[in-house]
XYZ file of C-alpha atoms in Angstrom:
244
model
C 103.189 95.725 113.290
C 102.853 92.304 114.939
C 99.093 92.375 114.399
C 99.588 93.297 110.750
C 102.159 90.516 110.298
C 99.717 88.023 111.815
C 96.991 89.171 109.426
C 99.235 88.608 106.403
C 100.275 85.195 107.731
C 96.656 84.144 108.299
C 95.663 85.186 104.800
C 98.673 83.295 103.442
C 97.633 80.166 105.352
C 94.154 80.367 103.796
C 95.604 80.717 100.290
C 98.425 78.196 100.667
C 96.503 75.240 99.159
C 95.995 77.257 95.962
C 99.243 79.191 95.662
C 101.722 77.059 97.632
C 105.067 78.893 98.045
C 103.594 82.100 96.584
C 100.728 82.162 99.094
C 102.120 85.210 100.929
C 102.317 87.154 97.656
C 98.704 86.189 96.950
C 97.793 87.293 100.487
C 99.308 90.725 99.805
C 97.220 91.066 96.643
C 94.092 89.974 98.536
C 94.867 92.386 101.371
C 95.232 95.216 98.853
C 91.882 94.349 97.297
C 90.260 94.387 100.754
C 91.730 97.830 101.446
C 90.398 99.116 98.131
C 86.963 97.666 98.851
C 86.983 99.407 102.229
C 87.708 102.833 100.703
C 85.491 102.347 97.648
C 82.555 104.272 99.187
C 84.915 107.227 99.627
C 86.038 106.855 96.019
C 82.427 107.046 94.894
C 81.911 110.145 97.030
C 85.085 111.653 95.540
C 83.729 111.004 92.052
C 80.531 112.853 92.897
C 82.623 115.676 94.312
C 84.711 115.819 91.146
C 81.603 116.040 89.009
C 80.410 118.946 91.170
C 83.799 120.666 90.796
C 83.592 120.407 87.005
C 80.174 122.063 87.056
C 81.531 124.801 89.310
C 84.618 125.466 87.169
C 83.137 128.457 85.252
C 82.061 130.093 88.531
C 85.476 129.420 90.078
C 87.170 131.030 87.067
C 84.857 134.027 87.399
C 85.754 134.435 91.079
C 89.475 134.184 90.319
C 89.129 136.961 87.770
C 87.024 139.143 90.052
C 89.340 138.823 93.067
C 92.649 138.411 91.242
C 94.213 141.181 93.351
C 92.606 140.170 96.638
C 93.674 136.608 97.636
C 91.898 136.813 100.978
C 88.534 137.678 99.390
C 89.123 134.995 96.755
C 89.795 132.330 99.376
C 86.689 133.334 101.312
C 84.507 133.322 98.184
C 85.792 129.928 97.052
C 85.232 128.450 100.509
C 81.631 129.683 100.537
C 81.026 128.395 97.018
C 82.349 124.894 97.749
C 80.487 124.762 101.062
C 77.236 125.781 99.398
C 77.598 123.039 96.794
C 78.719 120.427 99.345
C 82.111 119.718 97.797
C 85.789 120.594 98.275
C 88.804 121.276 96.041
C 90.437 118.267 97.740
C 87.474 115.956 97.204
C 89.506 113.343 95.326
C 92.442 113.135 97.746
C 90.939 111.319 100.747
C 90.826 107.771 99.271
C 94.508 107.981 98.320
C 95.519 109.392 101.690
C 93.739 106.597 103.551
C 95.680 103.988 101.562
C 99.094 105.389 102.476
C 99.200 103.793 105.972
C 98.570 100.351 104.464
C 101.350 100.886 101.921
C 103.837 101.997 104.579
C 102.880 99.071 106.814
C 103.621 96.699 103.939
C 106.891 98.492 103.237
C 108.140 98.317 106.820
C 106.866 94.782 107.372
C 109.146 93.507 104.614
C 112.020 95.831 105.511
C 112.285 94.912 109.219
C 114.446 92.016 110.354
C 112.484 91.671 113.599
C 108.783 92.066 114.409
C 107.648 92.211 118.025
C 111.090 91.146 119.206
C 111.047 88.001 117.074
C 112.812 87.304 113.756
C 110.618 88.306 110.815
C 109.792 85.002 109.144
C 107.989 86.756 106.287
C 111.321 87.881 104.826
C 111.979 84.370 103.549
C 108.746 84.156 101.561
C 108.833 84.477 97.787
C 106.817 85.143 94.660
C 108.020 82.335 92.443
C 111.815 82.853 92.550
C 111.784 86.435 93.846
C 112.027 87.056 97.632
C 109.307 89.422 98.811
C 111.833 91.377 100.885
C 114.188 92.014 97.950
C 114.225 94.936 95.551
C 114.803 95.119 91.813
C 118.469 95.911 92.444
C 118.796 92.581 94.292
C 117.221 90.740 91.366
C 119.640 92.412 88.954
C 122.625 91.537 91.159
C 121.618 87.890 91.528
C 120.590 86.944 88.010
C 120.252 90.048 85.879
C 117.052 91.313 84.229
C 116.433 87.928 82.586
C 117.047 85.831 85.693
C 114.196 84.113 87.536
C 113.688 87.005 89.960
C 114.287 89.585 87.227
C 111.491 88.114 85.128
C 109.051 88.559 88.020
C 109.875 92.263 88.031
C 109.605 92.365 84.246
C 106.000 91.165 84.496
C 105.236 93.842 87.116
C 106.817 96.538 84.942
C 104.731 95.417 81.957
C 101.539 95.595 84.028
C 102.375 99.037 85.434
C 103.355 100.340 81.995
C 100.084 99.091 80.525
C 98.095 100.805 83.284
C 100.169 103.996 82.895
C 99.556 104.102 79.143
C 95.833 103.606 79.743
C 95.817 106.441 82.325
C 97.923 108.649 80.043
C 95.528 108.346 77.122
C 92.457 108.757 79.293
C 93.843 111.805 81.107
C 94.841 113.466 77.824
C 91.312 112.933 76.533
C 89.779 114.279 79.746
C 91.948 117.388 79.818
C 91.243 118.067 76.137
C 87.511 117.800 76.835
C 87.574 120.607 79.408
C 90.142 123.207 78.304
C 88.303 126.315 79.529
C 88.375 125.603 83.297
C 91.977 124.387 83.135
C 93.248 127.474 81.270
C 91.553 129.772 83.757
C 94.008 128.772 86.505
C 97.535 130.265 86.683
C 100.218 127.712 85.817
C 97.648 125.137 84.709
C 99.209 124.893 81.256
C 102.381 123.347 82.677
C 100.366 121.065 84.946
C 98.288 119.915 81.984
C 101.479 118.811 80.244
C 102.837 116.977 83.296
C 99.644 115.441 84.699
C 99.225 112.662 82.083
C 102.813 111.503 82.769
C 102.360 111.072 86.516
C 101.184 107.467 86.225
C 104.594 106.463 84.860
C 106.174 107.486 88.188
C 104.773 104.248 89.611
C 107.495 102.398 87.686
C 110.099 104.075 89.903
C 108.223 103.079 93.054
C 107.990 99.450 91.975
C 111.721 99.405 91.236
C 112.926 100.787 94.585
C 110.596 99.311 97.246
C 110.548 95.698 98.520
C 108.719 93.318 96.215
C 105.893 92.928 98.742
C 105.260 96.696 98.705
C 105.613 96.672 94.915
C 102.814 94.092 94.718
C 100.637 96.405 96.790
C 101.428 99.311 94.452
C 100.787 97.322 91.264
C 97.501 95.939 92.571
C 96.159 99.262 93.824
C 97.266 101.071 90.660
C 95.459 98.584 88.438
C 92.389 98.778 90.692
C 92.449 102.589 90.538
C 92.586 102.588 86.743
C 89.511 100.373 86.453
C 87.682 102.180 89.241
C 88.271 105.631 87.747
C 87.283 104.443 84.289
C 83.922 103.416 85.739
C 83.326 106.222 88.253
C 84.540 109.066 86.027
C 83.153 107.832 82.707
C 80.784 110.821 82.505
C 83.213 113.369 83.984
C 85.348 115.535 81.653
C 88.355 115.414 84.004
C 89.141 113.120 86.923
C 92.065 112.929 89.332
C 95.164 110.907 88.504
C 97.270 109.322 91.242
C 100.675 108.035 90.220
C 101.125 105.722 93.187
C 97.634 104.914 94.734
């Protein structure tokens, strides 16, 4: 944690001439971008895996029908099929999983009063008038939704809502473009209805975590939306992650 705190402080020092008192907030955004750049090769591999899964969907549906009463044979057949094609049903999960440690580090860094036995000086840093260690509830208590800190959160909510709407429309279009594979899976009808709404869950995350962690979430969510739009532009259905 001390090493991570030092990294954030060093980035903030580099950005201080440009962003002044909001340099730490800018450092968090830059750190998030660096994390996303680091996992981008995995995101590209996940996109290729997703494209392979779409092509395999008719064969997967056929296997599910053939071995509907024999789950063990079905699992074995699916494993062989995915191995033969060099993909996995979890191909799109790895990039998101690798980002979780960075998110939790950011969360705990701005939730801990002491780091390495020393007072956590980062807790006093702000984004404009909003302390990076505070939550939306603190902003509401101090000045209400239209106070200086409340307006910072309002901007974040607008950004997240815009990204969520974009993801919602895109996911609806993608699911509509590939109804046959989706309908072949038990319970997929309910999932199809819920999946486009998952992006809106990010609003809850932004509201309840420290502002520093919220900045990480907003930045990575916006990055994901752009990245998926590019990587999955030729894929009928791509994964949607509500948080990362």
